Amino acid sequence: MRKKRLIIRCIIAFCIVLLIPFLGGQYMLDYSLKPENRGRDLDSSWQYMFEEYPYLSFWKDSLEKAGALKDTFIYSPDGVKLHSYFVPASDETKKTALIVHGYTDNAIRMMMIGYMYNKKLGFNILIPDLRNSGLSGGNSIQMGWLDRIDVRQWMDVTNSMFGDSTEMVLHGISMGAATVMMESGDPQPKYVKCFVEDCGYTSVWDEFKLQLNDEFGLPSFPILDAANILCQMEYGWNFKEASALNQVAKCKLPMFFIHGDGDTYVPTSMVYKLYETKAAPKELWIVPGAKHAMSYYDYTEEYTKRVKTFVDKYIR
């Protein structure tokens, strides 16, 4: 009888020990993919952008007066309603930029890059809200891996929208940069000419491992492993397959890597791995003193000049 009780207690203890990592993993998964999301607050996003980039207020007003700032909606194959802003160039052109925002951001918070391409470089632009951001549907952030599929759909929509003969650059920042890199490794339509990635991470696993340590002081095992399994079960993908590093290794088109040397959120060391993995043609700019996603803000003129020099080689 005592032996039987001991066995039962051991089984219960084992189940508890096994359960704890998965409870922690579920918390981490929800914390990461269903965070408090500023990307849903459109009014505060516009206010923030006007404060940080005052010229955007005048640009937005001029676009609205001309009826040039337009919304478009599509449905993904799995039935999620997706939104994007698009703006045609002031002069008819086939040059087009598809611009992808970062984690807990939205299309509005990428309008400074939209301004650069549209106002300064004369491009048509399309800036989508990724899932669970802005006016797009979805109840979770997908860290770029499944987002790349939505971006691919937007690429085709954009090409049709601007005359079915575009020459396109994909430009992303932070998670948007990871999205762009993850997309870059898949077969590309002929209208895609090059990519610009600004401070993207090597993989979701690497980034979550870093943040688990930085925010909570915890090692990756066993919580990250448990969260990885739960993500596969709940969303159909896992942190390790969501690898920009693996995808850029397959990318054959030109890519411009930008990263601030003051970035600790996505450490600068990641861009060196990405750059080394990518075959030529490629270019790298390490931005002095810039923290995460601040390279354009800190070096607006140089950023614009360098992006123009890069894209002009492949889009004319």
C-alpha positions as MATLAB code, in Angstrom:
seq = 'MRKKRLIIRCIIAFCIVLLIPFLGGQYMLDYSLKPENRGRDLDSSWQYMFEEYPYLSFWKDSLEKAGALKDTFIYSPDGVKLHSYFVPASDETKKTALIVHGYTDNAIRMMMIGYMYNKKLGFNILIPDLRNSGLSGGNSIQMGWLDRIDVRQWMDVTNSMFGDSTEMVLHGISMGAATVMMESGDPQPKYVKCFVEDCGYTSVWDEFKLQLNDEFGLPSFPILDAANILCQMEYGWNFKEASALNQVAKCKLPMFFIHGDGDTYVPTSMVYKLYETKAAPKELWIVPGAKHAMSYYDYTEEYTKRVKTFVDKYIR';
ca = [
       0.000    0.000    0.000;
       2.817    2.385    0.920;
       4.656    1.472   -2.260;
       1.533    2.228   -4.311;
       1.146    5.629   -2.633;
       4.800    6.402   -3.282;
       4.373    5.582   -6.973;
       1.283    7.809   -7.195;
       3.148   10.675   -5.496;
       6.079   10.260   -7.866;
       3.735   10.341  -10.866;
       2.027   13.483   -9.535;
       5.384   15.128   -8.853;
       6.593   14.224  -12.335;
       3.442   15.692  -13.905;
       3.863   18.899  -11.932;
       7.522   19.204  -12.938;
       6.504   18.606  -16.552;
       3.585   21.019  -16.369;
       5.473   24.014  -14.962;
       7.628   24.627  -18.073;
       4.548   24.445  -20.287;
       2.665   26.894  -18.098;
       5.670   29.196  -18.365;
       5.868   28.510  -22.098;
       2.221   29.422  -22.595;
       2.719   32.642  -20.668;
       5.745   33.490  -22.785;
       3.902   32.684  -26.010;
       0.946   34.902  -25.115;
       3.261   37.623  -23.779;
       5.174   37.650  -27.072;
       2.460   37.116  -29.670;
      -0.480   38.772  -27.907;
       1.163   41.746  -26.179;
      -0.341   45.074  -25.238;
      -0.403   46.416  -28.760;
       0.144   50.091  -29.543;
      -0.248   49.150  -33.192;
      -4.029   49.068  -32.683;
      -4.144   52.704  -31.530;
      -4.256   54.699  -34.757;
      -4.791   58.149  -33.238;
      -1.821   57.911  -30.894;
       0.282   56.472  -33.734;
      -0.401   59.505  -35.946;
       0.218   61.835  -32.996;
       3.534   60.145  -32.228;
       4.660   60.339  -35.852;
       3.755   64.017  -36.172;
       5.723   64.786  -33.002;
       8.793   62.825  -34.077;
       8.624   63.731  -37.779;
       6.747   67.077  -38.046;
       6.984   67.165  -41.842;
       4.704   64.119  -42.011;
       1.727   66.228  -40.902;
       2.043   68.521  -43.925;
       2.708   65.578  -46.246;
      -0.351   63.692  -44.988;
      -2.530   66.797  -45.405;
      -1.334   67.298  -48.970;
      -1.948   63.640  -49.824;
      -5.458   63.715  -48.396;
      -6.315   66.910  -50.268;
      -5.163   65.288  -53.482;
      -6.977   62.023  -52.665;
      -3.630   60.224  -52.900;
      -3.553   58.502  -49.485;
      -5.752   55.495  -50.029;
      -6.862   52.480  -48.035;
      -7.146   49.048  -49.535;
      -8.366   45.806  -48.006;
      -7.863   42.209  -49.063;
      -8.587   38.822  -47.525;
      -5.881   36.257  -46.885;
      -6.483   32.643  -47.953;
      -7.392   31.786  -44.343;
     -10.036   34.531  -44.276;
      -8.271   37.303  -42.335;
      -9.071   40.847  -43.468;
      -5.846   42.762  -44.179;
      -5.343   46.492  -44.634;
      -2.764   48.653  -46.329;
      -2.169   52.306  -47.175;
      -0.972   53.070  -50.660;
       0.197   56.252  -52.326;
       1.023   56.642  -56.028;
       4.043   58.689  -56.999;
       3.357   62.260  -58.112;
       4.641   61.317  -61.572;
       3.648   58.024  -63.165;
       6.358   55.435  -62.585;
       6.935   51.699  -62.313;
       9.218   52.199  -59.286;
       7.456   50.824  -56.228;
       8.366   50.255  -52.578;
       6.543   47.821  -50.296;
       7.361   48.835  -46.716;
       6.957   46.541  -43.692;
       6.617   47.696  -40.079;
       7.997   46.285  -36.836;
       6.791   44.578  -33.673;
       3.709   46.226  -32.065;
       3.903   48.931  -34.728;
       1.617   49.536  -37.706;
       1.684   51.060  -41.168;
       1.334   54.568  -39.723;
       4.553   54.141  -37.770;
       6.402   53.447  -41.032;
       5.198   56.597  -42.774;
       8.617   58.222  -42.441;
      10.024   55.526  -44.738;
       6.978   55.969  -46.953;
       7.763   59.684  -47.130;
      11.355   58.920  -48.063;
      10.409   56.673  -50.961;
       7.380   58.619  -52.173;
       8.365   62.250  -51.620;
      12.141   62.075  -51.899;
      12.729   59.184  -54.299;
       9.582   59.345  -56.448;
       8.261   55.823  -55.754;
       4.773   54.434  -55.513;
       4.434   53.039  -52.005;
       2.330   50.449  -50.232;
       2.545   49.997  -46.446;
       0.528   47.101  -45.013;
      -0.679   46.597  -41.473;
       0.524   43.147  -40.469;
      -1.830   40.868  -38.561;
      -3.073   42.168  -35.213;
      -1.916   45.669  -36.164;
      -3.620   48.799  -37.422;
      -6.771   48.003  -39.382;
      -5.803   44.416  -40.184;
      -7.481   41.456  -38.539;
      -5.894   38.629  -36.628;
      -5.477   38.235  -32.884;
      -1.773   37.515  -32.680;
       1.558   38.775  -33.990;
       3.332   36.281  -36.239;
       6.941   37.549  -35.953;
       7.481   37.692  -39.704;
       7.277   34.007  -40.570;
       3.611   33.775  -41.516;
       3.619   37.514  -42.255;
       5.868   36.825  -45.216;
       2.979   34.960  -46.855;
       0.679   37.965  -46.394;
       3.434   40.241  -47.714;
       3.739   38.027  -50.772;
       0.026   38.523  -51.413;
       0.454   42.282  -51.025;
       3.343   42.163  -53.490;
       1.080   40.758  -56.191;
      -1.700   43.192  -55.312;
       0.747   46.081  -55.477;
       2.110   44.986  -58.815;
      -1.428   44.868  -60.230;
      -2.354   48.152  -58.588;
       0.495   50.047  -60.192;
       0.157   48.690  -63.705;
       1.353   45.073  -63.553;
       4.832   46.139  -64.619;
       6.424   47.377  -61.425;
      10.035   47.264  -60.325;
       9.821   46.665  -56.605;
      11.974   47.023  -53.510;
      10.908   45.495  -50.192;
      12.033   47.557  -47.196;
      11.462   46.537  -43.577;
      12.513   47.675  -40.114;
      12.965   45.386  -37.076;
      10.340   42.613  -37.285;
       9.489   44.066  -40.694;
      13.106   43.572  -41.719;
      12.958   39.973  -40.510;
       9.759   39.570  -42.548;
      11.492   40.927  -45.650;
      14.475   38.612  -45.157;
      12.225   35.618  -44.532;
      10.395   36.410  -47.763;
      13.653   36.909  -49.672;
      14.586   33.234  -49.485;
      11.445   32.121  -51.294;
      11.166   32.193  -55.112;
      10.591   35.777  -56.238;
       8.473   37.190  -59.063;
      10.368   39.034  -61.773;
       9.162   42.438  -60.616;
      11.046   42.207  -57.286;
      14.494   43.724  -57.776;
      16.046   44.168  -54.318;
      15.595   44.239  -50.540;
      16.481   46.644  -47.737;
      16.522   45.282  -44.194;
      17.034   47.567  -41.210;
      17.885   45.928  -37.846;
      16.174   42.582  -38.375;
      16.880   39.525  -36.200;
      18.521   36.271  -37.265;
      15.611   34.106  -36.086;
      12.638   34.202  -33.756;
      14.385   31.631  -31.558;
      17.492   33.813  -31.226;
      15.488   36.947  -30.473;
      13.184   35.294  -27.929;
      16.160   33.626  -26.247;
      17.794   37.027  -25.869;
      14.646   38.718  -24.553;
      13.914   35.873  -22.128;
      17.295   36.483  -20.561;
      17.220   40.303  -20.740;
      13.654   40.800  -19.461;
      13.289   37.888  -17.056;
      16.836   36.704  -16.357;
      15.889   33.174  -17.439;
      17.742   30.608  -19.533;
      16.126   29.349  -22.719;
      15.581   25.825  -21.402;
      12.935   24.692  -20.613;
      10.509   27.614  -21.074;
      11.532   28.604  -24.602;
      11.480   24.973  -25.694;
       7.982   24.572  -24.284;
       6.800   27.812  -25.897;
       8.248   26.595  -29.188;
       6.201   23.393  -29.035;
       3.070   25.311  -28.082;
       3.582   27.764  -30.967;
       3.783   24.863  -33.400;
       0.569   23.409  -31.981;
      -1.342   26.708  -31.865;
      -0.064   28.598  -34.911;
       1.508   25.962  -37.154;
       5.076   27.276  -37.066;
       7.981   27.235  -34.651;
      10.660   29.662  -33.551;
      13.557   27.838  -35.182;
      12.027   27.492  -38.648;
      11.232   31.237  -38.522;
      14.805   31.994  -39.497;
      15.884   35.011  -41.490;
      19.384   33.547  -41.440;
      18.315   30.410  -43.293;
      16.238   32.419  -45.735;
      18.902   34.969  -46.705;
      21.205   32.037  -47.449;
      18.818   31.210  -50.310;
      18.285   34.791  -51.478;
      19.700   35.557  -54.910;
      18.621   39.181  -55.221;
      20.550   42.228  -53.912;
      20.118   43.155  -50.259;
      21.144   46.227  -48.268;
      21.750   45.546  -44.558;
      21.417   48.484  -42.123;
      22.035   48.216  -38.387;
      22.877   50.653  -35.609;
      25.981   49.865  -33.586;
      24.115   50.972  -30.461;
      21.348   48.397  -30.909;
      20.929   46.086  -27.924;
      17.326   44.994  -28.577;
      18.393   43.248  -31.779;
      22.151   43.120  -31.182;
      24.432   44.412  -33.891;
      26.194   41.039  -33.883;
      23.157   39.562  -35.641;
      23.628   41.654  -38.775;
      27.179   40.392  -39.248;
      25.898   36.785  -39.285;
      23.180   37.724  -41.746;
      25.549   39.643  -44.003;
      28.124   36.833  -44.024;
      25.438   34.280  -44.886;
      23.981   36.279  -47.793;
      25.647   35.793  -51.160;
      26.523   38.835  -53.263;
      25.230   41.274  -54.349;
      24.949   42.812  -50.889;
      25.869   45.944  -48.976;
      26.239   46.741  -45.278;
      25.974   49.996  -43.341;
      26.713   49.972  -39.622;
      25.215   53.212  -38.332;
      27.334   54.943  -35.664;
      25.596   55.258  -32.288;
      22.125   54.386  -33.576;
      19.924   52.383  -31.234;
      17.252   49.955  -32.345;
      15.228   51.202  -35.328;
      16.664   54.717  -34.990;
      19.018   54.847  -37.963;
      16.644   56.843  -40.181;
      15.740   59.227  -37.360;
      19.375   59.868  -36.416;
      20.777   60.067  -39.952;
      17.822   61.026  -42.131;
      19.751   62.589  -45.001;
      22.489   59.954  -45.105;
      19.957   57.141  -44.779;
      17.988   58.543  -47.715;
      21.129   59.003  -49.778;
      22.407   55.493  -49.102;
      19.060   53.845  -49.830;
      18.739   55.846  -53.056;
      22.237   54.862  -54.165;
      21.465   51.219  -53.502;
      18.018   50.976  -55.119;
      19.068   53.085  -58.123;
      21.459   50.287  -59.114;
      18.567   47.878  -59.594;
      15.481   50.031  -60.169;
      15.486   52.704  -62.864;
];
